[in-house]
Amino acid sequence: MKRTVYYGGDILTLEGGGRAEALLVEDGVIRELGTKEALLASFPGAERADLRGRTLMPSFIDPHSHITSCAQTFGLVSLEGCREIAEVVKRIADYREKGRVKPGEWICGFGYDHNDLKERRHPGREALDRAAPDNPVLISHASGHMGAVNSAALREMGITADTPDPDGGRIGRVDASREPDGYLEETAFISRSNAVPLPSEEERFRQMEMAQDAYLRYGITTAQDGLTRPAEWELLKGMSEAGKLRLDVVSYLDQKQCPGLLRENPEWYGRYRGNLRIGGYKIFLDGSPQGRTAWMSEPYEGAADGYRGYPSYTDEQLEAFVRQAVDERVQQLVHCNGDAACGQLIGAYQKVAGGDLGLRPVMIHAQLVREDQLAEMAKLGMIASFFVAHTWFWGDVHLKNFGAARAEKISPAASALREGVVYTFHQDTPVIQPDMLFTVWCAVNRRTRAGVVLGPEERLSVTDALRGVTANAAYQYFEEDRKGTIRAGKRADLVVLDRNPLDVPAEELKNLRVLATIKAGEPLYRKE
């Protein structure tokens, strides 16, 4: 029997406002809280873990990300931080010239944001042709909702002037023609990306190890794969069966593309096998607010012809997805950014479920959900998982796209708290890094890059913000009895921070550092 007593620093239980002086962990489970003197006297043979003034608290739980997509980015050209199209072209050309690919092989990049480019537009096929004339090129926007390809990639994808726009997506066209210009949006981008061949299994395993390292560095012990298709499922299952999953990973299956995957793998639903389980289904109802594809009830600022974005499905199609989840009694995660998409989801659950059935459906992102909609969500037991770091990364863009009145209400966490809606906070990794402490800073401060406090009335206390990535996130996963707080009987999933987040100035929260990540009593990460 392995016993460890933690003492010598602040221990935040997140059970009420509680703190503890010392903590006993026994075989990976929290057994007792008490004084240092009492625990060391009662368990003299226990290992002693002196915190040396640092802070111990529950480890972080990721309520929405795409860990397999994060893994994939380790094999892509990084386009993060590009400030003009020429820089995008140079990074791709440099990658090609270093001999990392042969002529005819795909080059893929990730992380550019047209809002950050000098030209304020997406790179086109001609620019990408210059970067790699002999290779198909695909680059993904930071949001993952859109991207651009070159001429060779268009040929590989079979996209021509005669190719129609798919439902819920758009193919960019050269002015005054039907000729594709290389820009692909929403379903036009996501579905056609399947043309890119997968790396070897060995390489994918290596990339998953790197992704797990990244999550652990940020104090995360439970992660999500938020849109799992057959290839991703085989990767996760292979990692699990090989004993290579160190994190707990909860998989949400692409309900549109593979509605039968859950029926084919019933033994993986609801309980972990080798640190992996299926949590339910995932679907999309709209796009990205910073990409102006989120479905709104009122037009975007400065939009021609009253443009409001667009839906992914009709009401009838959505109701069929919801009915499947309700009939199977499976949790459903639903991507909704614009308030029209939020309303469509609420309406579908009101019609199909008729109330709170205990399934805890999750509105993913909920960027522009309205206060009246939050009240209806509470009646349905629907959880709001906010991408609250939008306030920093795209808050200034939202002011331009939506005007102050709407932009100030993005990720309305304080309103959710008032309305009795359980909320969580996520990073949608690989859209941004899985930095939970930065997300907590965003929820508490709501500051944009330009220094604007975006919706000060929606700021949360530090404790309430921490609950969004610990206790509430455990509830979202139906794991509140074993994770999310420090309490006797729960699993010892813990994180050591350099300082106490409850005692530092609010502006300092983003500068806190994870020193150790502990899962079931075992340290999986230590900062060197």
Short mmCIF file of N, CA and C in Angstrom, two decimals, residues 21 38 42 47 67 70 91 99 114 152 208 248 263 283 306 332 343 395 426 481 485 492:
data_model
loop_
_atom_site.label_atom_id
_atom_site.label_comp_id
_atom_site.label_asym_id
_atom_site.label_seq_id
_atom_site.Cartn_x
_atom_site.Cartn_y
_atom_site.Cartn_z
N GLU A 21 -4.85 21.74 5.66
CA GLU A 21 -3.45 21.87 6.05
C GLU A 21 -2.62 20.72 5.50
N ALA A 38 -1.33 15.52 12.75
CA ALA A 38 -2.18 14.35 12.96
C ALA A 38 -1.93 13.28 11.89
N SER A 42 -0.41 9.58 12.48
CA SER A 42 -1.24 8.40 12.22
C SER A 42 -0.63 7.48 11.18
N GLU A 47 5.07 8.31 2.72
CA GLU A 47 6.01 9.22 2.05
C GLU A 47 5.61 10.65 2.36
N ILE A 67 -7.89 16.20 -28.89
CA ILE A 67 -6.52 15.80 -28.60
C ILE A 67 -5.88 15.10 -29.79
N CYS A 70 -4.80 17.89 -31.99
CA CYS A 70 -3.61 18.50 -31.39
C CYS A 70 -2.38 17.66 -31.73
N ARG A 91 7.06 30.31 -44.90
CA ARG A 91 7.18 29.17 -43.99
C ARG A 91 6.94 27.85 -44.73
N GLY A 99 13.73 19.82 -47.66
CA GLY A 99 13.69 18.44 -48.10
C GLY A 99 12.84 17.52 -47.26
N HIS A 114 -6.65 34.97 -40.54
CA HIS A 114 -6.75 36.08 -41.49
C HIS A 114 -6.96 37.41 -40.79
N ALA A 152 -2.73 22.19 -56.92
CA ALA A 152 -2.52 20.74 -56.87
C ALA A 152 -3.49 20.08 -55.89
N MET A 208 0.78 11.50 -30.61
CA MET A 208 -0.12 11.46 -29.45
C MET A 208 0.66 11.55 -28.14
N ASP A 248 -6.69 10.39 -18.90
CA ASP A 248 -8.02 9.89 -19.21
C ASP A 248 -8.51 10.66 -20.44
N ARG A 263 -22.63 1.97 -31.57
CA ARG A 263 -23.23 0.63 -31.55
C ARG A 263 -22.19 -0.46 -31.80
N ILE A 283 -21.98 17.11 -32.72
CA ILE A 283 -22.41 17.67 -34.00
C ILE A 283 -22.15 19.18 -33.99
N GLY A 306 -27.75 41.96 -45.31
CA GLY A 306 -28.22 41.39 -44.04
C GLY A 306 -27.64 40.04 -43.69
N GLN A 332 -24.92 14.46 -25.60
CA GLN A 332 -24.63 15.07 -26.90
C GLN A 332 -23.92 16.40 -26.69
N GLY A 343 -30.37 29.01 -30.23
CA GLY A 343 -31.83 28.88 -30.18
C GLY A 343 -32.32 27.62 -30.86
N GLY A 395 -11.54 39.15 -29.06
CA GLY A 395 -12.49 40.12 -28.52
C GLY A 395 -12.58 41.39 -29.36
N HIS A 426 -13.23 25.88 -21.82
CA HIS A 426 -12.34 25.05 -22.63
C HIS A 426 -11.48 25.92 -23.54
N ASP A 481 -18.37 12.48 -8.72
CA ASP A 481 -18.15 11.70 -7.51
C ASP A 481 -16.71 11.22 -7.37
N THR A 485 -12.71 17.91 -7.24
CA THR A 485 -12.44 18.58 -5.96
C THR A 485 -11.57 17.64 -5.12
N ALA A 492 -6.99 10.86 -6.56
CA ALA A 492 -5.97 11.88 -6.29
C ALA A 492 -5.40 12.41 -7.60
#
